[in-house]
Coordinates of C-alpha atoms in Angstrom, one line a residue:
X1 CA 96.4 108.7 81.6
X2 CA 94.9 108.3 77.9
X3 CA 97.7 105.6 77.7
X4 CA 96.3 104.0 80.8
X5 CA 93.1 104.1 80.0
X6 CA 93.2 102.5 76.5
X7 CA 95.0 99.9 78.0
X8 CA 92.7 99.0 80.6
X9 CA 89.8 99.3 78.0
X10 CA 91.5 96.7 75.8
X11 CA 91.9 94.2 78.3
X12 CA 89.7 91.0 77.0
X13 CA 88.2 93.7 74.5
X14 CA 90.1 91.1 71.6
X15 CA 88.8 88.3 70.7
X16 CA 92.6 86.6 69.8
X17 CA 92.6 87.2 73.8
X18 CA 89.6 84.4 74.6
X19 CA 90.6 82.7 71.3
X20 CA 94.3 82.0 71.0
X21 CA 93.9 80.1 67.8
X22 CA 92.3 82.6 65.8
X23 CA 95.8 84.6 65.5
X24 CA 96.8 81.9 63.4
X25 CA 94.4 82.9 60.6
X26 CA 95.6 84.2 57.7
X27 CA 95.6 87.6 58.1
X28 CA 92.7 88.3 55.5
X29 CA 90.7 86.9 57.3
X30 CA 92.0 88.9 60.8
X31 CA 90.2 92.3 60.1
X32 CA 90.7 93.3 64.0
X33 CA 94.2 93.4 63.3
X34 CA 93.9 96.9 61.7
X35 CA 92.7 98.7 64.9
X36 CA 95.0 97.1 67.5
X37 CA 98.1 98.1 65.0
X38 CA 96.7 101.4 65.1
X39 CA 96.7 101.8 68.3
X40 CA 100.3 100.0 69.0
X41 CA 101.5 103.0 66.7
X42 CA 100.1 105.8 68.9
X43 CA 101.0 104.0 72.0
X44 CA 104.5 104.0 70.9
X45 CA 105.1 107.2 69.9
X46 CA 103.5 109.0 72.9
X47 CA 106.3 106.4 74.8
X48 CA 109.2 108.0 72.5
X49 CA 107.9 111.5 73.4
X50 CA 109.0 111.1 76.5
X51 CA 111.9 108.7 76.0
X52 CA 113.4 109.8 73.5
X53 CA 114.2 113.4 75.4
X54 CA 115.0 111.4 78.5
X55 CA 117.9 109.4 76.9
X56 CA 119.4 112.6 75.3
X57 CA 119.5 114.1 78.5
X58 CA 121.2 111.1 80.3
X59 CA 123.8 110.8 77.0
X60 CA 124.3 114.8 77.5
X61 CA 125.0 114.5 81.3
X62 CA 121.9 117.1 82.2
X63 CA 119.3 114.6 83.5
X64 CA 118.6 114.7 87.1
X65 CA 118.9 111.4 89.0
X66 CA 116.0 109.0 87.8
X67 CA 116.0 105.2 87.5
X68 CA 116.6 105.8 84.0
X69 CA 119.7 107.6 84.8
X70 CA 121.3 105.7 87.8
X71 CA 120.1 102.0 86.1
X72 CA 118.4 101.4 82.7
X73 CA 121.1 103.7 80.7
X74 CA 124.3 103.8 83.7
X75 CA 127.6 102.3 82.1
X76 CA 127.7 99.9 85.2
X77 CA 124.4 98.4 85.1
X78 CA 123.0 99.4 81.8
X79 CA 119.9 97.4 80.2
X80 CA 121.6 94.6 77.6
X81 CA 118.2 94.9 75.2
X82 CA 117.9 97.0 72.9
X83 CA 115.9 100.9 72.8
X84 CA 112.7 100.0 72.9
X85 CA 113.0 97.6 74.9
X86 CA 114.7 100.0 77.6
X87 CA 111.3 102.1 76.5
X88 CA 109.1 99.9 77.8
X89 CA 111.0 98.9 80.7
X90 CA 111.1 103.1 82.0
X91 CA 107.5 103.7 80.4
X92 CA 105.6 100.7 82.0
X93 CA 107.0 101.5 85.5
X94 CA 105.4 105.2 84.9
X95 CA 102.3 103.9 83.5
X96 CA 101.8 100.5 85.3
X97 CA 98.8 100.5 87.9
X98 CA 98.5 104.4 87.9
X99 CA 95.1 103.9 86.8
X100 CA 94.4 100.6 88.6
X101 CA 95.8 102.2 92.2
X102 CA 93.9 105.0 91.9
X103 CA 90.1 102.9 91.7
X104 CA 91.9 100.8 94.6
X105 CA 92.5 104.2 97.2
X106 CA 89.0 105.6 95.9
X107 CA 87.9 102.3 97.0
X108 CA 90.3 102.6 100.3
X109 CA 87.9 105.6 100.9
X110 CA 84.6 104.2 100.0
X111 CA 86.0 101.4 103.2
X112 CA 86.5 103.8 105.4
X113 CA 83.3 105.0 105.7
X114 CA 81.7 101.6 105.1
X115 CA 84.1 100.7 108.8
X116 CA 85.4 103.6 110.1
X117 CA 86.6 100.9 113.1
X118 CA 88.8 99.0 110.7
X119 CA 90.4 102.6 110.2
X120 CA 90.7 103.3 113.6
X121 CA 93.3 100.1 113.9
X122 CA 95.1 100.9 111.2
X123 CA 95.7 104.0 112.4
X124 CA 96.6 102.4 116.1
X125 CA 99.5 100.4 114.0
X126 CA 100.9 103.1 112.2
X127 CA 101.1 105.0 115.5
X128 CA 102.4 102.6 117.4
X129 CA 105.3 101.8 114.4
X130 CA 105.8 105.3 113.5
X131 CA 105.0 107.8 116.3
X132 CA 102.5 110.1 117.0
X133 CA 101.8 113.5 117.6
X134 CA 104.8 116.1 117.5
X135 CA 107.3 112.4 117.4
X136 CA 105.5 111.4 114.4
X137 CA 107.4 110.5 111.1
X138 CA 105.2 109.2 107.9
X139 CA 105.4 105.7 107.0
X140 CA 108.6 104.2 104.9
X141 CA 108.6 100.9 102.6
X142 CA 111.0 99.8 105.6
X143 CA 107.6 99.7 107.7
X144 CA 106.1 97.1 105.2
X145 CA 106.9 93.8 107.6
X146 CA 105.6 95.9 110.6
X147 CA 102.6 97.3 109.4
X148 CA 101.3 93.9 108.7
X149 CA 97.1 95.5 109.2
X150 CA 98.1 98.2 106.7
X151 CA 99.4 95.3 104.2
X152 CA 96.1 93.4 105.2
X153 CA 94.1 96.4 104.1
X154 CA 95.4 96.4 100.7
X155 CA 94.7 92.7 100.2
X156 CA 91.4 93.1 101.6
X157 CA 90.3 96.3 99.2
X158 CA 91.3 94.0 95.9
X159 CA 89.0 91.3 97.8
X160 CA 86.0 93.3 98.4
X161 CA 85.9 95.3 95.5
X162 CA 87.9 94.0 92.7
X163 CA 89.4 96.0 89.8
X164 CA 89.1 93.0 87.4
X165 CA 86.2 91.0 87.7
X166 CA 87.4 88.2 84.8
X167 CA 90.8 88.4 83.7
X168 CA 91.7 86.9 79.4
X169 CA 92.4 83.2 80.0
X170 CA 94.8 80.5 80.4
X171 CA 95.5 77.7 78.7
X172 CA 96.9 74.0 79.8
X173 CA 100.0 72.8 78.7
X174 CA 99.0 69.6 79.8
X175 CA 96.1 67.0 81.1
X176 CA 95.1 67.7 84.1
X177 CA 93.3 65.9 87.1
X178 CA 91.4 67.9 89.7
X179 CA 88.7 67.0 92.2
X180 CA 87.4 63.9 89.6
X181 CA 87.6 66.1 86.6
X182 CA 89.6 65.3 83.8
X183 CA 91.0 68.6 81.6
X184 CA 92.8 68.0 78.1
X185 CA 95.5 69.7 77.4
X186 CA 94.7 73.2 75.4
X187 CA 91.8 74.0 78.1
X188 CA 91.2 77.6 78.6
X189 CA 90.4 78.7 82.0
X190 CA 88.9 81.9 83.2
X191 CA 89.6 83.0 86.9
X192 CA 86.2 84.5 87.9
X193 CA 87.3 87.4 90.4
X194 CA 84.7 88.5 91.5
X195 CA 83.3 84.7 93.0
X196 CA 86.3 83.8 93.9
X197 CA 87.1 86.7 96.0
X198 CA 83.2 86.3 97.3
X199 CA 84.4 82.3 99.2
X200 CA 85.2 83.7 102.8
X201 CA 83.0 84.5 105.8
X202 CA 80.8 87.4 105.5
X203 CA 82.5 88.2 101.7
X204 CA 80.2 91.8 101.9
X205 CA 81.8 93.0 104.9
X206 CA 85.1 95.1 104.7
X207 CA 87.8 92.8 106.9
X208 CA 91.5 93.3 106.4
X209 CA 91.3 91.2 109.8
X210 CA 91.0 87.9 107.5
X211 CA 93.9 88.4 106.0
X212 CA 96.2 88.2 109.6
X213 CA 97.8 85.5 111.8
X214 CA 98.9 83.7 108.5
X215 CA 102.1 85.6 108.3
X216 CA 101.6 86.3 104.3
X217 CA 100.4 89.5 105.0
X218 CA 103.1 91.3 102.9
X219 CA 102.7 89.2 100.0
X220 CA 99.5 90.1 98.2
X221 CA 99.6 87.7 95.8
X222 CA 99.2 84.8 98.7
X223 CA 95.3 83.5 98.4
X224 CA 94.6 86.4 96.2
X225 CA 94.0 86.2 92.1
X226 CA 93.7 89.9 91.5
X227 CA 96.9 90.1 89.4
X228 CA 96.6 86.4 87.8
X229 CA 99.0 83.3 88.5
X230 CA 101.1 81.3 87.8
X231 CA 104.1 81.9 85.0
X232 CA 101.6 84.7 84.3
X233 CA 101.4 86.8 86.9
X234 CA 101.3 90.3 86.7
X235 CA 104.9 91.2 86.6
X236 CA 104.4 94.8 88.3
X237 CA 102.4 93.4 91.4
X238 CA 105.4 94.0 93.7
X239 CA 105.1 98.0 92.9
X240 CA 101.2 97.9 92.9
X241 CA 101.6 96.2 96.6
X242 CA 104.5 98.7 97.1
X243 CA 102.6 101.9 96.2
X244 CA 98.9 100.5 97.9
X245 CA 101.2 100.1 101.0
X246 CA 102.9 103.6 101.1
X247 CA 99.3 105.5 100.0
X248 CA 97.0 103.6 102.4
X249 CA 99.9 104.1 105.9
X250 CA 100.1 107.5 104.9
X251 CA 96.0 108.1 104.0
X252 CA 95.1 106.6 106.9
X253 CA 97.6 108.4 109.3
X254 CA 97.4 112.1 108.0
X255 CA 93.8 111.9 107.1
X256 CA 90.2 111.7 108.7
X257 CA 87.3 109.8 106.5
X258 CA 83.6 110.8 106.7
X259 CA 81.2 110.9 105.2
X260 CA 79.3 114.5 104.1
X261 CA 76.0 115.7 103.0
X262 CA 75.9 116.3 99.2
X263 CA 73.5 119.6 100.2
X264 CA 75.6 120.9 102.6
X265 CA 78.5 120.5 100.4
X266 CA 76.8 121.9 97.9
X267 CA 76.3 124.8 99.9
X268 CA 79.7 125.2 101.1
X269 CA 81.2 125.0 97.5
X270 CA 78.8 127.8 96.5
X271 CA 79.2 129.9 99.5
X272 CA 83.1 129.4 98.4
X273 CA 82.1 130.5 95.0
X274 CA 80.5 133.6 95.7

């Protein structure tokens, strides 16, 4: 978590990230260069503390099936780059959006009791996809294109409550014309999250029913900027969407939402106590 964190903390935190040029400097006159090498040498080793033992155990034949195991290091489909590359490949899909799901379900949450109704639904679809009762089974990534309110839900939570608000810019590779504007080639653009998201009826209210009837619901980059665009785009957003979808079907079928006293809970954690 320390390695999510740092990372989250150090996005748009450089000033080579809203000035490109400035990398080209010599490196004299770079002095932030020192602190973000620092910290690519600690984030590297705490990913070869776990590799490293990982690969010994796949080259020994005692690991237990992983992706590293069955993919990344098998003889029939192994990764052509080299180590660390293979590092980052296994480390990123542990790290990637552990941090940035979990605000997202805390958020889910926070929904839930802001429109308990919208819950109810939800819950209707999964029910009606998977069962309910003793003939219940819990939701699959198979359910994905059937559960197209659950899929809604996770668009709507990055809508109404974004994790980024302003995300480290893009440049043009070209001129561009838009809406009788003219933009040189080497502008920088900003996508503004949190105004963006905010250009829909009623942005305040909680309403993964906006999302339906388009039939993009499964694909949560469609009219959403929450993991960029373009060439750019967050290359993990299929297993963010993936793991919002599984957490949210399940959450919302197994679980109840509402909301509780803090004195009364107070109470009933120190009756607990006693």
């Amino acid at each position: 978590m320390d390695c999510v964190k740092v990372f989250n903390q150090s996005i748009g935190a450089s000033i080579v990230d809203w000035f490109p040029a400035l990398a080209d400097l010599p490196r004299w006159l770079q002095p932030w260069r020192a602190h973000w090498e620092r910290l690519d040498r600690w984030n590297y080793n705490v990913y070869r503390s776990w590799w490293v033992p990982a690969r010994e155990k796949v080259m020994n034949g005692t690991a237990p099936p992983s992706f590293v195991r069955d993919t990344l290091l098998h003889s029939d489909t192994r990764f052509t780059g080299d180590d660390d590359d293979a590092m980052y490949v296994a480390m990123q899909l542990i790290e990637a959006g552990s941090g940035t799901t979990t605000e997202s379900l805390n958020i889910m949450v926070m929904a839930a009791l802001e429109r308990p109704e919208a819950f109810v639904r939800a819950r209707q679809e999964v029910d009606r996809v998977c069962g309910a009762g003793s003939e219940a089974r819990l939701p699959v990534l198979g359910d994905m294109e059937s559960l197209g309110y659950i899929c809604a839900m996770a668009k709507e939570l990055l809508r109404w409550r974004p994790i980024f608000a302003v995300f480290p810019d893009h440049v043009s590779l070209k001129d561009i014309e838009f809406e009788g504007y003219r933009f040189p080639a080497g502008t920088s653009f900003v996508i503004n999250q949190t105004v963006v998201g905010d250009e829909c009826e009623d942005p305040e209210r909680f309403m993964p029913e906006r999302w339906l009837g388009d039939g993009r619901e499964a694909d949560i980059t469609h009219g959403m900027w929450q993991f960029g665009g373009g060439r750019r785009v967050c290359v993990g957003y299929r297993l963010a969407q993936r793991s919002l979808f599984i957490n949210i079907a399940r959450l919302v079928q197994c679980f109840d939402f509402e909301a509780v006293s803090c004195f009364f809970l107070f109470i009933e954690v120190l009756l607990k106590t006693r």
